[in-house]
Amino acid sequence: MRAITGLRRLAGRSAGLRVNLVANYVGQGWTAIANIAFIPAYIHYLGVQAYGLIGVFAIILSTASLLDGGLTPTLNRELATFSAGGHTVQYVRNLLRTINLICAAGFVLVTLAGLAAAPALAAHWIGDRSLPPGTVVQSLFLMILMAALRIVEGVQRSALLGLHRHVLLNLLSMITVTLRAGGVIAPLALVSATPQMFFCWQATISAVSVAAFAVAVRKSIPSSERRPRFDPAIVRTLRHFAGGVLGATALAVVLTQADKILLVKLVPLDQFSAYALATAIASGLYQVVSPVSQSYYPVFTSRMASGQNQLAMSYHQGSQIVSATVGPPAAILSFFSGPVLTLWTGNPPLAAMASPILSLLALGTACHCAMYMPYMLQLSAGWSGLAMRMNIAAVLIVFPALLIVVPRAGMIGAAVIWLVLNAGALVTTIRIMHRRLLIGEMRRWYVQDLLIPFGVAFGVAALCRFLYPDTATPAVRLLALGASCVVTLIAGILTVSFLRERISSLVKRCLA
């Protein structure tokens, strides 16, 4: 009982940066493990072709993120300002009521649109005809329903982040992701191993999750004498920032999902499953960078008026943590894609098809993850226009390239374009940003925050791959893979000076 009481107290109050960072890593780490660990079970019960529909769901879920109208980062920013003393309680209560009503209207519209659009999407977008048409139509509608619920849930999550209630947020997230990812195995095994059952379970848990997060937000906001109300003035005040974020997000969705949208149309679902599998694993890197961005974004917002020195210190610190924690797993996935997929799925043909795709997607996603902290800095400064302009330029280049390359080179060509897109953005966007924000800090970011951690991690992973015993027994290969992961992770972390100092101090205290 004492442990439960202490946990409730910890979850019920705002915590500092260190506690929030640890909480976010635990929560996002569990989310990454849960989302990936059960994929072989999904393939076992549903089959490779039906698993391709889960890849379609990932596309719809990502596409739906733009339908929140930029509300999620806007709410996060406004509540972080409130946490720093910049807004009144009544303003925040009105803000939440206004955004929640907008989200409720959006949920109804998206759900009705999904009911109407599902048959057309099944007939004209899903190129594979091996699954029954009714199965595809019903699954698509449930996907769109879940996407609408996730939009509402995302707004509630953003509110908890802005209020610095990261511990509470991650406690709830770990529960819901466990129910989503692992809980569905029971109905698949005991009731019906169909896509409809899979997505129906997911929709039910999403509805429960929305309710839980909404209650958590309500309990986290102080009460006031007046009831909260819808305030059109708030919409007018925030529409420019939210509109800029919406534009950047919409273009980012086009860039990140265009390859998969085309592949669903052009290749059978069993082949698309390989691309979806590689995408799901590579996307796990976002779960590594997300805790840092969630923890540092409110800090950037609070320190934007504190002077360049404090802001620069937090910016480089967060960027180095991203590189030190994203670089090692990205390097392992790039060099060990074949062994990872073979040992994990137990399906050599699927692993052989997906492994080169995974290597390329992991490299491209690592470059994309490196851009997270600069993007958080731009949003904290209220500058959403740069990302939108860069994404417009990228769309004008990448979409025609996909239309040319995908019909000829298929899935490999799409993965190459993803890598080139993000490597190019890493070179151009940073240079433009540092002409306006944190002037004089660009070289340090490239060398200390990015190249050194990434270079060491990829160098160590390449050496481990050279020494890897490909012909050994599965147990020995698994042990060698685990050792390679540990060595690469340690090497990446030790490249960051303040992390070395923290580790050294901890070791000294333990040995004292």
Short mmCIF file of N, CA and C in Angstrom, two decimals, residues 80-224:
data_model
loop_
_atom_site.label_atom_id
_atom_site.label_comp_id
_atom_site.label_asym_id
_atom_site.label_seq_id
_atom_site.Cartn_x
_atom_site.Cartn_y
_atom_site.Cartn_z
N ALA A 80 2.64 24.81 -21.34
CA ALA A 80 4.00 25.00 -20.82
C ALA A 80 4.20 26.45 -20.38
N THR A 81 3.62 27.37 -21.14
CA THR A 81 3.66 28.79 -20.74
C THR A 81 2.89 29.00 -19.44
N PHE A 82 1.75 28.33 -19.30
CA PHE A 82 0.98 28.41 -18.05
C PHE A 82 1.79 27.86 -16.88
N SER A 83 2.49 26.74 -17.10
CA SER A 83 3.29 26.15 -16.03
C SER A 83 4.41 27.09 -15.59
N ALA A 84 4.87 27.95 -16.51
CA ALA A 84 5.91 28.91 -16.19
C ALA A 84 5.34 30.24 -15.66
N GLY A 85 4.00 30.29 -15.45
CA GLY A 85 3.38 31.49 -14.89
C GLY A 85 2.89 32.48 -15.91
N GLY A 86 2.75 32.07 -17.16
CA GLY A 86 2.41 33.03 -18.21
C GLY A 86 0.93 33.17 -18.50
N HIS A 87 0.06 32.27 -17.99
CA HIS A 87 -1.37 32.35 -18.24
C HIS A 87 -2.14 32.16 -16.93
N THR A 88 -3.37 32.64 -16.91
CA THR A 88 -4.23 32.45 -15.75
C THR A 88 -4.91 31.08 -15.81
N VAL A 89 -5.43 30.64 -14.66
CA VAL A 89 -6.13 29.36 -14.60
C VAL A 89 -7.38 29.39 -15.47
N GLN A 90 -8.11 30.49 -15.43
CA GLN A 90 -9.34 30.58 -16.21
C GLN A 90 -9.05 30.51 -17.70
N TYR A 91 -7.96 31.16 -18.15
CA TYR A 91 -7.60 31.09 -19.56
C TYR A 91 -7.32 29.65 -19.97
N VAL A 92 -6.60 28.91 -19.13
CA VAL A 92 -6.26 27.53 -19.46
C VAL A 92 -7.51 26.65 -19.49
N ARG A 93 -8.41 26.87 -18.55
CA ARG A 93 -9.65 26.08 -18.54
C ARG A 93 -10.48 26.39 -19.79
N ASN A 94 -10.56 27.65 -20.16
CA ASN A 94 -11.27 28.00 -21.40
C ASN A 94 -10.56 27.42 -22.62
N LEU A 95 -9.24 27.44 -22.60
CA LEU A 95 -8.45 26.88 -23.70
C LEU A 95 -8.76 25.40 -23.89
N LEU A 96 -8.76 24.65 -22.79
CA LEU A 96 -9.04 23.22 -22.87
C LEU A 96 -10.46 22.96 -23.35
N ARG A 97 -11.42 23.73 -22.83
CA ARG A 97 -12.80 23.54 -23.27
C ARG A 97 -12.93 23.83 -24.76
N THR A 98 -12.30 24.89 -25.22
CA THR A 98 -12.37 25.26 -26.64
C THR A 98 -11.78 24.17 -27.52
N ILE A 99 -10.59 23.71 -27.17
CA ILE A 99 -9.93 22.69 -28.00
C ILE A 99 -10.66 21.36 -27.93
N ASN A 100 -11.18 20.99 -26.77
CA ASN A 100 -11.91 19.73 -26.65
C ASN A 100 -13.18 19.74 -27.50
N LEU A 101 -13.88 20.87 -27.55
CA LEU A 101 -15.08 20.95 -28.38
C LEU A 101 -14.73 20.86 -29.87
N ILE A 102 -13.63 21.50 -30.25
CA ILE A 102 -13.18 21.39 -31.64
C ILE A 102 -12.84 19.94 -31.97
N CYS A 103 -12.17 19.27 -31.05
CA CYS A 103 -11.80 17.86 -31.27
C CYS A 103 -13.03 16.97 -31.36
N ALA A 104 -14.03 17.24 -30.52
CA ALA A 104 -15.25 16.44 -30.56
C ALA A 104 -15.94 16.56 -31.91
N ALA A 105 -16.00 17.80 -32.43
CA ALA A 105 -16.59 17.99 -33.76
C ALA A 105 -15.77 17.28 -34.83
N GLY A 106 -14.45 17.37 -34.72
CA GLY A 106 -13.59 16.69 -35.67
C GLY A 106 -13.75 15.19 -35.62
N PHE A 107 -13.93 14.63 -34.42
CA PHE A 107 -14.12 13.18 -34.28
C PHE A 107 -15.37 12.72 -35.02
N VAL A 108 -16.47 13.46 -34.86
CA VAL A 108 -17.71 13.09 -35.53
C VAL A 108 -17.55 13.16 -37.05
N LEU A 109 -16.92 14.22 -37.53
CA LEU A 109 -16.74 14.39 -38.98
C LEU A 109 -15.85 13.30 -39.56
N VAL A 110 -14.75 12.98 -38.87
CA VAL A 110 -13.84 11.96 -39.38
C VAL A 110 -14.52 10.58 -39.39
N THR A 111 -15.28 10.28 -38.35
CA THR A 111 -15.96 9.00 -38.28
C THR A 111 -16.98 8.84 -39.40
N LEU A 112 -17.77 9.89 -39.63
CA LEU A 112 -18.75 9.84 -40.72
C LEU A 112 -18.06 9.74 -42.08
N ALA A 113 -16.96 10.48 -42.24
CA ALA A 113 -16.21 10.40 -43.49
C ALA A 113 -15.64 9.01 -43.70
N GLY A 114 -15.17 8.39 -42.63
CA GLY A 114 -14.64 7.04 -42.74
C GLY A 114 -15.69 6.03 -43.14
N LEU A 115 -16.91 6.18 -42.59
CA LEU A 115 -18.00 5.29 -42.95
C LEU A 115 -18.33 5.40 -44.43
N ALA A 116 -18.26 6.62 -44.96
CA ALA A 116 -18.57 6.82 -46.37
C ALA A 116 -17.42 6.43 -47.30
N ALA A 117 -16.17 6.64 -46.83
CA ALA A 117 -15.02 6.46 -47.71
C ALA A 117 -14.48 5.04 -47.72
N ALA A 118 -14.78 4.23 -46.73
CA ALA A 118 -14.17 2.89 -46.63
C ALA A 118 -14.41 2.03 -47.88
N PRO A 119 -15.63 1.96 -48.42
CA PRO A 119 -15.81 1.13 -49.63
C PRO A 119 -14.98 1.61 -50.81
N ALA A 120 -14.89 2.93 -51.00
CA ALA A 120 -14.11 3.46 -52.12
C ALA A 120 -12.63 3.18 -51.93
N LEU A 121 -12.14 3.33 -50.72
CA LEU A 121 -10.72 3.05 -50.46
C LEU A 121 -10.42 1.58 -50.71
N ALA A 122 -11.32 0.70 -50.28
CA ALA A 122 -11.11 -0.74 -50.49
C ALA A 122 -11.10 -1.09 -51.97
N ALA A 123 -11.93 -0.41 -52.74
CA ALA A 123 -12.06 -0.74 -54.17
C ALA A 123 -10.94 -0.15 -55.02
N HIS A 124 -10.46 1.05 -54.66
CA HIS A 124 -9.55 1.76 -55.55
C HIS A 124 -8.14 1.96 -55.00
N TRP A 125 -7.94 1.76 -53.70
CA TRP A 125 -6.60 1.98 -53.15
C TRP A 125 -5.88 0.67 -52.84
N ILE A 126 -6.56 -0.25 -52.15
CA ILE A 126 -5.94 -1.53 -51.82
C ILE A 126 -5.84 -2.35 -53.09
N GLY A 127 -4.60 -2.53 -53.58
CA GLY A 127 -4.42 -3.22 -54.86
C GLY A 127 -4.61 -4.72 -54.78
N ASP A 128 -4.45 -5.29 -53.60
CA ASP A 128 -4.55 -6.74 -53.44
C ASP A 128 -6.01 -7.17 -53.37
N ARG A 129 -6.39 -8.19 -54.10
CA ARG A 129 -7.76 -8.69 -54.09
C ARG A 129 -7.86 -10.08 -53.45
N SER A 130 -6.83 -10.52 -52.74
CA SER A 130 -6.84 -11.85 -52.17
C SER A 130 -7.70 -11.93 -50.92
N LEU A 131 -7.91 -10.82 -50.22
CA LEU A 131 -8.76 -10.80 -49.03
C LEU A 131 -10.20 -10.49 -49.43
N PRO A 132 -11.18 -11.02 -48.70
CA PRO A 132 -12.59 -10.73 -49.02
C PRO A 132 -12.86 -9.23 -48.95
N PRO A 133 -13.65 -8.70 -49.90
CA PRO A 133 -13.92 -7.25 -49.90
C PRO A 133 -14.55 -6.77 -48.60
N GLY A 134 -15.45 -7.56 -48.01
CA GLY A 134 -16.07 -7.16 -46.75
C GLY A 134 -15.06 -7.00 -45.63
N THR A 135 -14.07 -7.88 -45.60
CA THR A 135 -13.03 -7.79 -44.58
C THR A 135 -12.25 -6.49 -44.71
N VAL A 136 -11.89 -6.13 -45.93
CA VAL A 136 -11.11 -4.92 -46.15
C VAL A 136 -11.93 -3.68 -45.81
N VAL A 137 -13.22 -3.64 -46.23
CA VAL A 137 -14.06 -2.47 -45.96
C VAL A 137 -14.27 -2.28 -44.47
N GLN A 138 -14.62 -3.35 -43.77
CA GLN A 138 -14.85 -3.24 -42.32
C GLN A 138 -13.57 -2.85 -41.59
N SER A 139 -12.44 -3.41 -42.01
CA SER A 139 -11.17 -3.07 -41.37
C SER A 139 -10.82 -1.61 -41.60
N LEU A 140 -11.04 -1.11 -42.80
CA LEU A 140 -10.74 0.29 -43.09
C LEU A 140 -11.59 1.23 -42.25
N PHE A 141 -12.87 0.93 -42.10
CA PHE A 141 -13.70 1.80 -41.26
C PHE A 141 -13.22 1.80 -39.82
N LEU A 142 -12.89 0.63 -39.28
CA LEU A 142 -12.40 0.57 -37.90
C LEU A 142 -11.07 1.31 -37.76
N MET A 143 -10.22 1.25 -38.80
CA MET A 143 -8.96 2.01 -38.77
C MET A 143 -9.24 3.51 -38.67
N ILE A 144 -10.17 4.00 -39.48
CA ILE A 144 -10.47 5.43 -39.48
C ILE A 144 -11.10 5.84 -38.14
N LEU A 145 -11.95 4.99 -37.58
CA LEU A 145 -12.53 5.26 -36.27
C LEU A 145 -11.43 5.37 -35.21
N MET A 146 -10.48 4.44 -35.26
CA MET A 146 -9.37 4.49 -34.30
C MET A 146 -8.51 5.73 -34.50
N ALA A 147 -8.29 6.11 -35.76
CA ALA A 147 -7.50 7.30 -36.03
C ALA A 147 -8.18 8.53 -35.43
N ALA A 148 -9.52 8.62 -35.54
CA ALA A 148 -10.25 9.74 -34.95
C ALA A 148 -10.10 9.75 -33.44
N LEU A 149 -10.17 8.57 -32.81
CA LEU A 149 -9.99 8.48 -31.37
C LEU A 149 -8.57 8.87 -30.96
N ARG A 150 -7.60 8.48 -31.76
CA ARG A 150 -6.20 8.81 -31.43
C ARG A 150 -5.95 10.32 -31.52
N ILE A 151 -6.67 11.02 -32.40
CA ILE A 151 -6.53 12.48 -32.46
C ILE A 151 -6.96 13.10 -31.13
N VAL A 152 -8.11 12.67 -30.63
CA VAL A 152 -8.60 13.19 -29.35
C VAL A 152 -7.64 12.82 -28.23
N GLU A 153 -7.16 11.58 -28.26
CA GLU A 153 -6.20 11.14 -27.24
C GLU A 153 -4.91 11.95 -27.30
N GLY A 154 -4.46 12.26 -28.52
CA GLY A 154 -3.22 13.02 -28.67
C GLY A 154 -3.31 14.41 -28.06
N VAL A 155 -4.49 15.02 -28.15
CA VAL A 155 -4.68 16.34 -27.54
C VAL A 155 -4.58 16.23 -26.02
N GLN A 156 -5.17 15.19 -25.45
CA GLN A 156 -5.09 15.01 -23.99
C GLN A 156 -3.65 14.73 -23.55
N ARG A 157 -2.94 13.94 -24.32
CA ARG A 157 -1.53 13.67 -24.02
C ARG A 157 -0.72 14.97 -24.06
N SER A 158 -0.99 15.80 -25.07
CA SER A 158 -0.26 17.05 -25.20
C SER A 158 -0.51 17.94 -24.00
N ALA A 159 -1.73 17.94 -23.48
CA ALA A 159 -2.03 18.74 -22.29
C ALA A 159 -1.21 18.28 -21.09
N LEU A 160 -1.10 16.99 -20.89
CA LEU A 160 -0.31 16.48 -19.77
C LEU A 160 1.17 16.82 -19.94
N LEU A 161 1.66 16.79 -21.18
CA LEU A 161 3.05 17.15 -21.42
C LEU A 161 3.29 18.61 -21.08
N GLY A 162 2.40 19.49 -21.54
CA GLY A 162 2.56 20.91 -21.26
C GLY A 162 2.49 21.23 -19.78
N LEU A 163 1.72 20.42 -19.03
CA LEU A 163 1.60 20.61 -17.59
C LEU A 163 2.73 19.93 -16.81
N HIS A 164 3.67 19.32 -17.52
CA HIS A 164 4.82 18.61 -16.92
C HIS A 164 4.36 17.41 -16.10
N ARG A 165 3.24 16.81 -16.44
CA ARG A 165 2.77 15.60 -15.75
C ARG A 165 3.23 14.36 -16.53
N HIS A 166 4.52 14.28 -16.76
CA HIS A 166 5.07 13.22 -17.60
C HIS A 166 4.98 11.85 -16.94
N VAL A 167 5.12 11.82 -15.62
CA VAL A 167 5.05 10.54 -14.92
C VAL A 167 3.65 9.95 -15.06
N LEU A 168 2.64 10.75 -14.79
CA LEU A 168 1.26 10.30 -14.94
C LEU A 168 0.98 9.89 -16.37
N LEU A 169 1.43 10.70 -17.32
CA LEU A 169 1.23 10.39 -18.73
C LEU A 169 1.79 9.02 -19.09
N ASN A 170 3.00 8.74 -18.65
CA ASN A 170 3.64 7.48 -19.03
C ASN A 170 3.08 6.28 -18.29
N LEU A 171 2.59 6.48 -17.08
CA LEU A 171 1.90 5.39 -16.40
C LEU A 171 0.67 4.96 -17.19
N LEU A 172 -0.13 5.94 -17.59
CA LEU A 172 -1.32 5.62 -18.39
C LEU A 172 -0.94 5.04 -19.75
N SER A 173 0.11 5.58 -20.36
CA SER A 173 0.53 5.09 -21.68
C SER A 173 0.98 3.64 -21.63
N MET A 174 1.70 3.28 -20.60
CA MET A 174 2.17 1.90 -20.49
C MET A 174 1.02 0.93 -20.33
N ILE A 175 0.00 1.34 -19.59
CA ILE A 175 -1.17 0.48 -19.41
C ILE A 175 -1.92 0.31 -20.73
N THR A 176 -2.17 1.43 -21.41
CA THR A 176 -2.96 1.35 -22.63
C THR A 176 -2.22 0.65 -23.76
N VAL A 177 -0.92 0.87 -23.89
CA VAL A 177 -0.19 0.21 -24.97
C VAL A 177 -0.09 -1.28 -24.71
N THR A 178 -0.02 -1.69 -23.45
CA THR A 178 0.00 -3.12 -23.13
C THR A 178 -1.32 -3.76 -23.53
N LEU A 179 -2.42 -3.08 -23.22
CA LEU A 179 -3.73 -3.61 -23.60
C LEU A 179 -3.90 -3.64 -25.12
N ARG A 180 -3.40 -2.61 -25.80
CA ARG A 180 -3.53 -2.57 -27.26
C ARG A 180 -2.70 -3.67 -27.92
N ALA A 181 -1.42 -3.69 -27.59
CA ALA A 181 -0.49 -4.56 -28.32
C ALA A 181 -0.57 -6.01 -27.86
N GLY A 182 -0.57 -6.24 -26.56
CA GLY A 182 -0.56 -7.60 -26.05
C GLY A 182 -1.93 -8.16 -25.77
N GLY A 183 -2.87 -7.30 -25.35
CA GLY A 183 -4.20 -7.79 -25.00
C GLY A 183 -4.95 -8.38 -26.16
N VAL A 184 -4.64 -7.94 -27.37
CA VAL A 184 -5.37 -8.42 -28.54
C VAL A 184 -5.05 -9.88 -28.86
N ILE A 185 -3.97 -10.41 -28.33
CA ILE A 185 -3.61 -11.80 -28.62
C ILE A 185 -4.69 -12.75 -28.13
N ALA A 186 -5.26 -12.47 -26.96
CA ALA A 186 -6.29 -13.37 -26.41
C ALA A 186 -7.52 -13.49 -27.32
N PRO A 187 -8.14 -12.39 -27.74
CA PRO A 187 -9.28 -12.55 -28.65
C PRO A 187 -8.91 -13.16 -30.00
N LEU A 188 -7.71 -12.88 -30.49
CA LEU A 188 -7.29 -13.52 -31.73
C LEU A 188 -7.16 -15.02 -31.56
N ALA A 189 -6.61 -15.45 -30.43
CA ALA A 189 -6.39 -16.88 -30.20
C ALA A 189 -7.66 -17.61 -29.79
N LEU A 190 -8.54 -16.94 -29.04
CA LEU A 190 -9.68 -17.64 -28.43
C LEU A 190 -11.00 -17.37 -29.13
N VAL A 191 -11.14 -16.24 -29.81
CA VAL A 191 -12.43 -15.88 -30.40
C VAL A 191 -12.39 -15.99 -31.92
N SER A 192 -11.61 -15.11 -32.57
CA SER A 192 -11.59 -15.09 -34.03
C SER A 192 -10.29 -14.46 -34.51
N ALA A 193 -9.52 -15.18 -35.28
CA ALA A 193 -8.25 -14.67 -35.80
C ALA A 193 -8.50 -13.96 -37.12
N THR A 194 -9.18 -12.81 -37.04
CA THR A 194 -9.52 -12.04 -38.23
C THR A 194 -9.07 -10.60 -38.07
N PRO A 195 -8.85 -9.89 -39.17
CA PRO A 195 -8.52 -8.47 -39.05
C PRO A 195 -9.60 -7.67 -38.34
N GLN A 196 -10.88 -8.02 -38.57
CA GLN A 196 -11.95 -7.29 -37.90
C GLN A 196 -11.83 -7.38 -36.38
N MET A 197 -11.52 -8.56 -35.87
CA MET A 197 -11.35 -8.72 -34.43
C MET A 197 -10.17 -7.89 -33.93
N PHE A 198 -9.08 -7.91 -34.68
CA PHE A 198 -7.90 -7.14 -34.28
C PHE A 198 -8.25 -5.65 -34.16
N PHE A 199 -8.88 -5.09 -35.18
CA PHE A 199 -9.15 -3.65 -35.19
C PHE A 199 -10.30 -3.29 -34.25
N CYS A 200 -11.25 -4.18 -34.05
CA CYS A 200 -12.32 -3.91 -33.10
C CYS A 200 -11.76 -3.80 -31.68
N TRP A 201 -10.84 -4.69 -31.34
CA TRP A 201 -10.18 -4.62 -30.03
C TRP A 201 -9.42 -3.30 -29.89
N GLN A 202 -8.69 -2.93 -30.92
CA GLN A 202 -7.93 -1.70 -30.87
C GLN A 202 -8.84 -0.48 -30.68
N ALA A 203 -9.98 -0.47 -31.36
CA ALA A 203 -10.91 0.65 -31.23
C ALA A 203 -11.47 0.73 -29.82
N THR A 204 -11.79 -0.42 -29.23
CA THR A 204 -12.32 -0.43 -27.87
C THR A 204 -11.31 0.13 -26.87
N ILE A 205 -10.07 -0.31 -26.97
CA ILE A 205 -9.04 0.18 -26.06
C ILE A 205 -8.77 1.66 -26.29
N SER A 206 -8.86 2.11 -27.53
CA SER A 206 -8.66 3.54 -27.81
C SER A 206 -9.73 4.38 -27.13
N ALA A 207 -10.98 3.91 -27.14
CA ALA A 207 -12.05 4.65 -26.48
C ALA A 207 -11.81 4.73 -24.98
N VAL A 208 -11.40 3.62 -24.38
CA VAL A 208 -11.09 3.61 -22.94
C VAL A 208 -9.92 4.54 -22.66
N SER A 209 -8.92 4.54 -23.52
CA SER A 209 -7.74 5.38 -23.33
C SER A 209 -8.10 6.86 -23.37
N VAL A 210 -8.96 7.26 -24.31
CA VAL A 210 -9.38 8.65 -24.39
C VAL A 210 -10.03 9.09 -23.09
N ALA A 211 -10.90 8.26 -22.55
CA ALA A 211 -11.58 8.60 -21.30
C ALA A 211 -10.58 8.74 -20.15
N ALA A 212 -9.61 7.83 -20.08
CA ALA A 212 -8.63 7.87 -18.99
C ALA A 212 -7.77 9.12 -19.06
N PHE A 213 -7.30 9.47 -20.25
CA PHE A 213 -6.46 10.66 -20.38
C PHE A 213 -7.26 11.93 -20.14
N ALA A 214 -8.52 11.96 -20.55
CA ALA A 214 -9.34 13.15 -20.32
C ALA A 214 -9.55 13.39 -18.82
N VAL A 215 -9.80 12.31 -18.06
CA VAL A 215 -9.94 12.45 -16.61
C VAL A 215 -8.64 12.93 -15.98
N ALA A 216 -7.50 12.41 -16.46
CA ALA A 216 -6.20 12.81 -15.91
C ALA A 216 -5.95 14.30 -16.14
N VAL A 217 -6.30 14.80 -17.33
CA VAL A 217 -6.11 16.23 -17.61
C VAL A 217 -7.01 17.07 -16.71
N ARG A 218 -8.25 16.65 -16.56
CA ARG A 218 -9.19 17.41 -15.73
C ARG A 218 -8.70 17.49 -14.28
N LYS A 219 -8.16 16.39 -13.77
CA LYS A 219 -7.66 16.39 -12.39
C LYS A 219 -6.39 17.21 -12.24
N SER A 220 -5.67 17.47 -13.35
CA SER A 220 -4.39 18.18 -13.28
C SER A 220 -4.53 19.69 -13.38
N ILE A 221 -5.71 20.18 -13.75
CA ILE A 221 -5.94 21.62 -13.90
C ILE A 221 -6.55 22.17 -12.62
N PRO A 222 -6.01 23.22 -12.04
CA PRO A 222 -6.61 23.82 -10.83
C PRO A 222 -8.03 24.30 -11.11
N SER A 223 -8.85 24.29 -10.08
CA SER A 223 -10.23 24.75 -10.23
C SER A 223 -10.29 26.27 -10.19
N SER A 224 -11.40 26.82 -10.64
CA SER A 224 -11.62 28.26 -10.60
C SER A 224 -13.08 28.53 -10.28
#
